[in-house]
PDB file of C-alpha atoms in Angstrom:
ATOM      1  CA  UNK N   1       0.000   0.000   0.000  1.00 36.00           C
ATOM      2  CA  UNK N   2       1.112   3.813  -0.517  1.00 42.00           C
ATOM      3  CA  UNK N   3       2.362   6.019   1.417  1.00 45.00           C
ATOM      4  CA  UNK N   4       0.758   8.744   0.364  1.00 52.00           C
ATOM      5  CA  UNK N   5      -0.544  12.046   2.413  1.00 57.00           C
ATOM      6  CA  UNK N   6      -4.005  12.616   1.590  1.00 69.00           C
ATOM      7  CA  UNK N   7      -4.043  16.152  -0.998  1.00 78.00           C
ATOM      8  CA  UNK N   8      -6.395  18.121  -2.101  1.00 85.00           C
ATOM      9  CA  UNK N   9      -5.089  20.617  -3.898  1.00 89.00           C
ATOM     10  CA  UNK N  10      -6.617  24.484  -4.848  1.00 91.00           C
ATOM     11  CA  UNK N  11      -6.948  25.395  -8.441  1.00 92.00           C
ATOM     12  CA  UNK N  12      -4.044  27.793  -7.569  1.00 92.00           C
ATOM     13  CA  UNK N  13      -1.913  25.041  -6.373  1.00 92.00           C
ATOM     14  CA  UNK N  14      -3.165  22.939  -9.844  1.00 92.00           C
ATOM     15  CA  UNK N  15      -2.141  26.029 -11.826  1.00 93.00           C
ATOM     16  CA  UNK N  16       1.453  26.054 -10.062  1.00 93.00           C
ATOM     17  CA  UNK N  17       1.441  22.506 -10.257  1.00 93.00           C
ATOM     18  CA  UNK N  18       1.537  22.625 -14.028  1.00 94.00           C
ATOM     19  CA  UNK N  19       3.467  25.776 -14.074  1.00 93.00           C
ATOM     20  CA  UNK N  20       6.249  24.237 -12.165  1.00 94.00           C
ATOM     21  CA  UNK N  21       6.184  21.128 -14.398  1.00 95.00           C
ATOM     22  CA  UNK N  22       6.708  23.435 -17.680  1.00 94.00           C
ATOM     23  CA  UNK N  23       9.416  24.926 -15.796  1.00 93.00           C
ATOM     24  CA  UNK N  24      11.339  21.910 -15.327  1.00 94.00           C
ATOM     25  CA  UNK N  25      10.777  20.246 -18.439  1.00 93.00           C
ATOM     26  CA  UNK N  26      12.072  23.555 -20.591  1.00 93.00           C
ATOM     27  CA  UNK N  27      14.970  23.376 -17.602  1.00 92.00           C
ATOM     28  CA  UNK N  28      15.913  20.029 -18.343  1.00 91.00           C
ATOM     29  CA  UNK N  29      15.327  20.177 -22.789  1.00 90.00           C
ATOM     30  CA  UNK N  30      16.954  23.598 -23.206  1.00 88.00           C
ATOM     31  CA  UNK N  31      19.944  23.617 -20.394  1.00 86.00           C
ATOM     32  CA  UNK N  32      20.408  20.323 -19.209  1.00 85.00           C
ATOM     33  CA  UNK N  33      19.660  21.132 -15.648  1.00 84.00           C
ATOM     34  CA  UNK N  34      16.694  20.186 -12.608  1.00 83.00           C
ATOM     35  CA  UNK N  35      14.911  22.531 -11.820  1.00 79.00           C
ATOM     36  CA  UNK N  36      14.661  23.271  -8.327  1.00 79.00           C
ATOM     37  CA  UNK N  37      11.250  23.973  -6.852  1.00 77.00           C
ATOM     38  CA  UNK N  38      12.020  26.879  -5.043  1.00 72.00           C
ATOM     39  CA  UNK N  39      10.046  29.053  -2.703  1.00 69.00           C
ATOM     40  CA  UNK N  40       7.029  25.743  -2.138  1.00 76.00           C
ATOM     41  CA  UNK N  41       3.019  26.179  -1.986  1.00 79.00           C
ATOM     42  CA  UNK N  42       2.008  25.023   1.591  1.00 85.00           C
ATOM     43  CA  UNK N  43       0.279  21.829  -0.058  1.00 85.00           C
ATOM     44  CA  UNK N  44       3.438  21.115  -2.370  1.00 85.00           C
ATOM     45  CA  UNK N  45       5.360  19.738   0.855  1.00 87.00           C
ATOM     46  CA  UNK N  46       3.102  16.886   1.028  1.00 87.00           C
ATOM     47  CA  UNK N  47       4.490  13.485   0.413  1.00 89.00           C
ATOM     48  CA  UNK N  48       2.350  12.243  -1.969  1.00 90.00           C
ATOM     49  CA  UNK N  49       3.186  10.922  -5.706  1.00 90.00           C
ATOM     50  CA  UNK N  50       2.705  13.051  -9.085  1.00 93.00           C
ATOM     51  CA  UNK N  51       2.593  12.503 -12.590  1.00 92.00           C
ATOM     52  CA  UNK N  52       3.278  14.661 -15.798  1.00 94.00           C
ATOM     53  CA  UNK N  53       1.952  14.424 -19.313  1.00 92.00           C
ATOM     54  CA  UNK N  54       3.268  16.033 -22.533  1.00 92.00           C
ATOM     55  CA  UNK N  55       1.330  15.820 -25.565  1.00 87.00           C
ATOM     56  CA  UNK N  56       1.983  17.056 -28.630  1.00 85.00           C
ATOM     57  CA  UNK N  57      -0.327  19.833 -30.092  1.00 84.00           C
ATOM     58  CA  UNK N  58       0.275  18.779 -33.518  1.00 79.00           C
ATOM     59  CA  UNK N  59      -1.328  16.226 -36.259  1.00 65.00           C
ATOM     60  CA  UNK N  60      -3.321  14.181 -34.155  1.00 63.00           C
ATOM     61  CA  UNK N  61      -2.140  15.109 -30.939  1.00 61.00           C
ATOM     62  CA  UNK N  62       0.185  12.108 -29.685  1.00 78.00           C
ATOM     63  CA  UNK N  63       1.851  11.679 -26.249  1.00 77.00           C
ATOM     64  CA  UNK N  64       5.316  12.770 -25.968  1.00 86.00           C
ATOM     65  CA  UNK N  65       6.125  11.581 -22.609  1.00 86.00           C
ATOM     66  CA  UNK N  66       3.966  10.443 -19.514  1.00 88.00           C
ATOM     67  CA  UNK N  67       6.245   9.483 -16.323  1.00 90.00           C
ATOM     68  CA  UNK N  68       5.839   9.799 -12.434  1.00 90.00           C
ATOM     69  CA  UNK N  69       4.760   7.432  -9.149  1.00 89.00           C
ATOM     70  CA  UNK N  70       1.573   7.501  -7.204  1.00 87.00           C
ATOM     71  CA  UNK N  71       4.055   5.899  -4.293  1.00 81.00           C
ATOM     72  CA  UNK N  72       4.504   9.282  -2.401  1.00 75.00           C
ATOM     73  CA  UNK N  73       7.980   9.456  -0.604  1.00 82.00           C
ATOM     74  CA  UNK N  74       9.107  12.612  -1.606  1.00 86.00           C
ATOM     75  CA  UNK N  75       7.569  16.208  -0.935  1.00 89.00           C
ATOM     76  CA  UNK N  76       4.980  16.722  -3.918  1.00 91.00           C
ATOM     77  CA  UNK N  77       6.772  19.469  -5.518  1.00 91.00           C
ATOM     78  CA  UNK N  78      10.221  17.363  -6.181  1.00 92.00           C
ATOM     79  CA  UNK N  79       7.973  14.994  -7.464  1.00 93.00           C
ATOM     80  CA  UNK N  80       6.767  17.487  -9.787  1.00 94.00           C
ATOM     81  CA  UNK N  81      10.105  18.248 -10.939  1.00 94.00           C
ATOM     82  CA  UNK N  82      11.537  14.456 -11.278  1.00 93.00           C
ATOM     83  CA  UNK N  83       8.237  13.418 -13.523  1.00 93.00           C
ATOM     84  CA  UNK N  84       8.493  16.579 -15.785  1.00 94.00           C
ATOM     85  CA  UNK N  85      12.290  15.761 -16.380  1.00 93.00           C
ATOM     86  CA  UNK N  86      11.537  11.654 -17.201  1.00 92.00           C
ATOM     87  CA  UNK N  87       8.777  12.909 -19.086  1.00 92.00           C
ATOM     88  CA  UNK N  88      10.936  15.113 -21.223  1.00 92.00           C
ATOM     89  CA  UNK N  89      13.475  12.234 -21.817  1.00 89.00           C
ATOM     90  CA  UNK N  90      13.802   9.023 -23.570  1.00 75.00           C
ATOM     91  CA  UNK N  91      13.125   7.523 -20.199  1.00 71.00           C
ATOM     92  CA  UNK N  92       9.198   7.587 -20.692  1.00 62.00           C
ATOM     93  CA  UNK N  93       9.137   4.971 -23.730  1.00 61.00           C
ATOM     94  CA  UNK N  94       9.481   7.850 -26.473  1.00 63.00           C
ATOM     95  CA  UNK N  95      12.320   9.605 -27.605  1.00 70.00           C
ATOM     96  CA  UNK N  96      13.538  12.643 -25.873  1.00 83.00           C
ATOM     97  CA  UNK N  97      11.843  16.101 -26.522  1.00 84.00           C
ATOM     98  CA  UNK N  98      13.272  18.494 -28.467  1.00 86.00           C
ATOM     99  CA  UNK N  99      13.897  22.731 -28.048  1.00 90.00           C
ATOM    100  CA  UNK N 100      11.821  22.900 -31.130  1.00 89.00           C
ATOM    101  CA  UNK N 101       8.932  20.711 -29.695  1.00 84.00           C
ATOM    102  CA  UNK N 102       8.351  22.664 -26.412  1.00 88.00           C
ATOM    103  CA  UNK N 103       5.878  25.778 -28.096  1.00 88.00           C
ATOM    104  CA  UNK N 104       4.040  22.894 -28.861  1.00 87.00           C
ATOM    105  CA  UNK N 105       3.295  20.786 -26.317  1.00 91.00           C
ATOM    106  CA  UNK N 106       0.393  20.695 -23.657  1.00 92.00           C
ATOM    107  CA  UNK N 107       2.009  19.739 -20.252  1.00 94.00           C
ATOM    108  CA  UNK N 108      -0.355  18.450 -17.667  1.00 93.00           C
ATOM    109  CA  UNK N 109       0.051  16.933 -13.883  1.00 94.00           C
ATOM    110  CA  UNK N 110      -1.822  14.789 -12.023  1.00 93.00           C
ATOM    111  CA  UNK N 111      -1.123  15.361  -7.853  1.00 92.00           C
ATOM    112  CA  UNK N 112      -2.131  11.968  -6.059  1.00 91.00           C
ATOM    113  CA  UNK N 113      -4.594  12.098  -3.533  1.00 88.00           C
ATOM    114  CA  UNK N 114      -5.032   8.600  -2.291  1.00 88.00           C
ATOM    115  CA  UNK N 115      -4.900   5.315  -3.632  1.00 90.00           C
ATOM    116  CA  UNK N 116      -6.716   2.339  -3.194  1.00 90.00           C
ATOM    117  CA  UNK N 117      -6.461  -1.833  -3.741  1.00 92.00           C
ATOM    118  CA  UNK N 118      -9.670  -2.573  -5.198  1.00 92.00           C
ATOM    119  CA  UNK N 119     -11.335  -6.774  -5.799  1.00 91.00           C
ATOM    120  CA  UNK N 120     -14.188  -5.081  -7.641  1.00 94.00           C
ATOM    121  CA  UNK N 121     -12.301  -2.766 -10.179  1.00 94.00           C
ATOM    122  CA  UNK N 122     -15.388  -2.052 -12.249  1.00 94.00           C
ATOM    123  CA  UNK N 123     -17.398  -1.349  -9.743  1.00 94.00           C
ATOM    124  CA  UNK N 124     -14.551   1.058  -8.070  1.00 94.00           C
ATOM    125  CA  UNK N 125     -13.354   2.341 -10.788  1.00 94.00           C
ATOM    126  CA  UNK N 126     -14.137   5.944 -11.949  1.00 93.00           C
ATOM    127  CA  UNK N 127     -13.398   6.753 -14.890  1.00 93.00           C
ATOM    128  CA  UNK N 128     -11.393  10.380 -15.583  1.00 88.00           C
ATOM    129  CA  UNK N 129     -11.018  10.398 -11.658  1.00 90.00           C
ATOM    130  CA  UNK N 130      -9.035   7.643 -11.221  1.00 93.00           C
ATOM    131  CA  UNK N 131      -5.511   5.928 -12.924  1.00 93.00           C
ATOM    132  CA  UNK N 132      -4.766   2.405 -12.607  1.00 94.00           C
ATOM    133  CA  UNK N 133      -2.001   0.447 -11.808  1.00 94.00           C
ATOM    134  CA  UNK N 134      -1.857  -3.585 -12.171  1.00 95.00           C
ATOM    135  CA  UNK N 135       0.807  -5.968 -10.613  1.00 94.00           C
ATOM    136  CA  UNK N 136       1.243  -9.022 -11.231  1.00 93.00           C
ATOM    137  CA  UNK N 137       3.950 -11.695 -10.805  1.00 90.00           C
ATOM    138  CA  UNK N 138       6.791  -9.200 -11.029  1.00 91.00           C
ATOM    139  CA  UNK N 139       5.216  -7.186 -13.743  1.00 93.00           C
ATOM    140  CA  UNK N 140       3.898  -3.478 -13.615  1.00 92.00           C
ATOM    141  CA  UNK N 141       2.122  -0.786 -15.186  1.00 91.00           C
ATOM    142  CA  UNK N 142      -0.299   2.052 -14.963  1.00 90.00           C
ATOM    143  CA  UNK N 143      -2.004   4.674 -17.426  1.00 91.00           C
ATOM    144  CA  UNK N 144      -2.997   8.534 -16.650  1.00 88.00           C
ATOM    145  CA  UNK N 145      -6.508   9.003 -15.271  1.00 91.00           C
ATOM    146  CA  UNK N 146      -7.919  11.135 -18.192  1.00 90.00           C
ATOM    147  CA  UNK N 147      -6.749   8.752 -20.976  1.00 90.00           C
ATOM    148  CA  UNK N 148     -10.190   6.315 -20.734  1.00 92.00           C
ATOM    149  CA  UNK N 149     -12.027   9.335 -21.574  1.00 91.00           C
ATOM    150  CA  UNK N 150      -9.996  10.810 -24.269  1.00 88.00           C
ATOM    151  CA  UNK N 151     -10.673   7.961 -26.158  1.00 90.00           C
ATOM    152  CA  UNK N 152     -14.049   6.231 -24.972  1.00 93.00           C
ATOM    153  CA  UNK N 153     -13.114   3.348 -23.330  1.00 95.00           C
ATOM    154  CA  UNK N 154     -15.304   1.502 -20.846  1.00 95.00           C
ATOM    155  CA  UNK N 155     -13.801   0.551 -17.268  1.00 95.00           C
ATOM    156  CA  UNK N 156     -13.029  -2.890 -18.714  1.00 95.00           C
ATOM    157  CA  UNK N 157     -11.035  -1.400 -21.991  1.00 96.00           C
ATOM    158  CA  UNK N 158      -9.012   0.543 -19.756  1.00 95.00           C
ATOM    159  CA  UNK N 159      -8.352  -2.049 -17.332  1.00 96.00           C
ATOM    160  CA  UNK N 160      -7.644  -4.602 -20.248  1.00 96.00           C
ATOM    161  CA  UNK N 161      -4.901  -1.502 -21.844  1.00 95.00           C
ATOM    162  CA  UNK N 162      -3.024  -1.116 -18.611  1.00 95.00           C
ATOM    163  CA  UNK N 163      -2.590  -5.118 -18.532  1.00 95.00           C
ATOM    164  CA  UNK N 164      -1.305  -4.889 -22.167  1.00 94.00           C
ATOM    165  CA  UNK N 165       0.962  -2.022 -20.829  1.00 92.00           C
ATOM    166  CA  UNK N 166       2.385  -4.095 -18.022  1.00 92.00           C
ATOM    167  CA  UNK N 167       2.818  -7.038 -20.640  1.00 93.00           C
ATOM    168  CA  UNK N 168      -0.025  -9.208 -19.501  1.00 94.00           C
ATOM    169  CA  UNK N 169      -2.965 -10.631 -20.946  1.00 94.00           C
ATOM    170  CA  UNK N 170      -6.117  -8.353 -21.529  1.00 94.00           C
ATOM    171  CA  UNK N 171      -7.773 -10.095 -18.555  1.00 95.00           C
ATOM    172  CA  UNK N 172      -5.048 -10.538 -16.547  1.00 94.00           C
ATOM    173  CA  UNK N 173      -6.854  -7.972 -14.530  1.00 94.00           C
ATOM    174  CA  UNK N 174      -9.704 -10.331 -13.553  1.00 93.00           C
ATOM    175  CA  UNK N 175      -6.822 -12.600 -12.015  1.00 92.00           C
ATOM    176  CA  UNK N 176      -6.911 -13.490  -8.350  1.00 90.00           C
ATOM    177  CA  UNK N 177      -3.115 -12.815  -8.126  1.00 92.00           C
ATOM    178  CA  UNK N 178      -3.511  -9.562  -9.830  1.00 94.00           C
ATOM    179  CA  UNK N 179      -3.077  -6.704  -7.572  1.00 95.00           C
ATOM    180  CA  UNK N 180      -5.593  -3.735  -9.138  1.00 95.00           C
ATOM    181  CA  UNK N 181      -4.855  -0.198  -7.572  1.00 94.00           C
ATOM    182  CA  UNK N 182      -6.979   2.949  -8.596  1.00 95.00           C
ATOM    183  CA  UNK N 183      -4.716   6.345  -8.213  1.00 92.00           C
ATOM    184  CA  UNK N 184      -7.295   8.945  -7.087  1.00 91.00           C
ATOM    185  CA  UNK N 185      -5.567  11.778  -8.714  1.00 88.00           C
ATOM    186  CA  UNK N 186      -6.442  15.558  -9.293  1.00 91.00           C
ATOM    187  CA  UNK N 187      -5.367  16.746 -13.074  1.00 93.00           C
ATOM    188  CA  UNK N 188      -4.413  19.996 -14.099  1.00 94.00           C
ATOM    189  CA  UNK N 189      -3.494  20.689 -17.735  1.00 92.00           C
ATOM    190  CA  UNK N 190      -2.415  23.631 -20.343  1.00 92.00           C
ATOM    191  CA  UNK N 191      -5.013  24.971 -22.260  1.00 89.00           C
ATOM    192  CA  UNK N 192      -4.257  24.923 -26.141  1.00 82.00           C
ATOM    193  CA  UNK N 193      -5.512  28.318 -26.525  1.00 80.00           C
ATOM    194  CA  UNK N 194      -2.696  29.359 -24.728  1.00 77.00           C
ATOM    195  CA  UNK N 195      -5.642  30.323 -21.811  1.00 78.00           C
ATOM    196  CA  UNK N 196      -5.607  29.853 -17.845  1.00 84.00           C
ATOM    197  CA  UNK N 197      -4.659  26.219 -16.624  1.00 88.00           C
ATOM    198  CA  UNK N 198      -7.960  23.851 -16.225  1.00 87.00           C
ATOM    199  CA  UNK N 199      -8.784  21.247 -13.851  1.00 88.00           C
ATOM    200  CA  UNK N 200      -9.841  18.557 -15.569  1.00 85.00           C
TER     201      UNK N 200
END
């Protein structure tokens, strides 16, 4: 089980959240460097996980990089920092991004707020509130809360996908062995329209 401090965070804290994450990812792509939190929101010095998503703004909008941990042991902004830099790099699963890439990019984070082991997944499982994880026999994986709805996918689709991601069978979820953990996670992105940061 996690860790985790129980979060809630304002939409001001969302906004920073995602500010800071842009911050560290153009750090990281442009110089090379971590970027270093700095002066901390009250609610950033939680230990709770985080995760940051970059997806591309062009053609059909494809992920550039999704990385982080819902196991909190480090204060939330850090974790901020550490997911927006493996997102940015070939660490994620994709290549790393590019200087040229980052006008075009939406950056979003997700701030963990509690996570729980769930025998009755579809039942439990809310979709665009919660991400899933899946563990089983050594093998792991987990996909972003908003991706279900993005593309339309009923709780068994996107239970069935994060198996696939973890390299197990589609069903592997409906194993006995299977541990099945639904990230309660807050999500603040980017607006394409260049507007104010949304909570999702």
């Amino acid at each position: 089980m996690s860790n985790a401090e129980a979060v809630r965070l304002t939409y001001e804290d969302g906004a920073r959240a995602v500010e800071l994450a842009r911050e560290s990812v153009e750090a990281f792509v442009l110089q090379g460097q971590r970027e270093q939190p700095g002066s901390m929101r009250d609610a950033f010095y939680a230990r709770t996980g985080a995760f940051v998503r970059l997806q591309s703004t062009r053609g059909r909008g494809r992920m550039r990089g999704c990385a982080g941990s819902y196991r909190g042991k480090d204060q939330l902004g850090h974790a901020i920092v550490d997911a927006a830099i493996k997102a940015a790099s070939a660490d994620s699963g994709g290549s790393e991004l590019e200087p040229k890439e980052l006008d075009s990019v939406l950056v979003s984070a997700c701030v963990v707020s509690g996570v729980t082991l769930t025998n009755d997944p579809v039942a439990d499982l809310e979709l665009g509130r919660h991400g899933v994880a899946i563990d089983h026999n050594g093998k792991h994986g987990w996909l972003y809360p908003t991706i279900p709805v993005e593309n339309d996918w009923s709780e068994e689709r996107f239970l069935s996908r994060v198996c696939r991601k973890a390299g197990l069978s589609p069903l592997a979820w409906q194993e006995e062995e299977t541990m099945v953990t639904l990230i309660d996670g807050q999500v603040f992105r980017e607006r394409e329209d260049g507007g104010s940061v949304e909570q999702l």
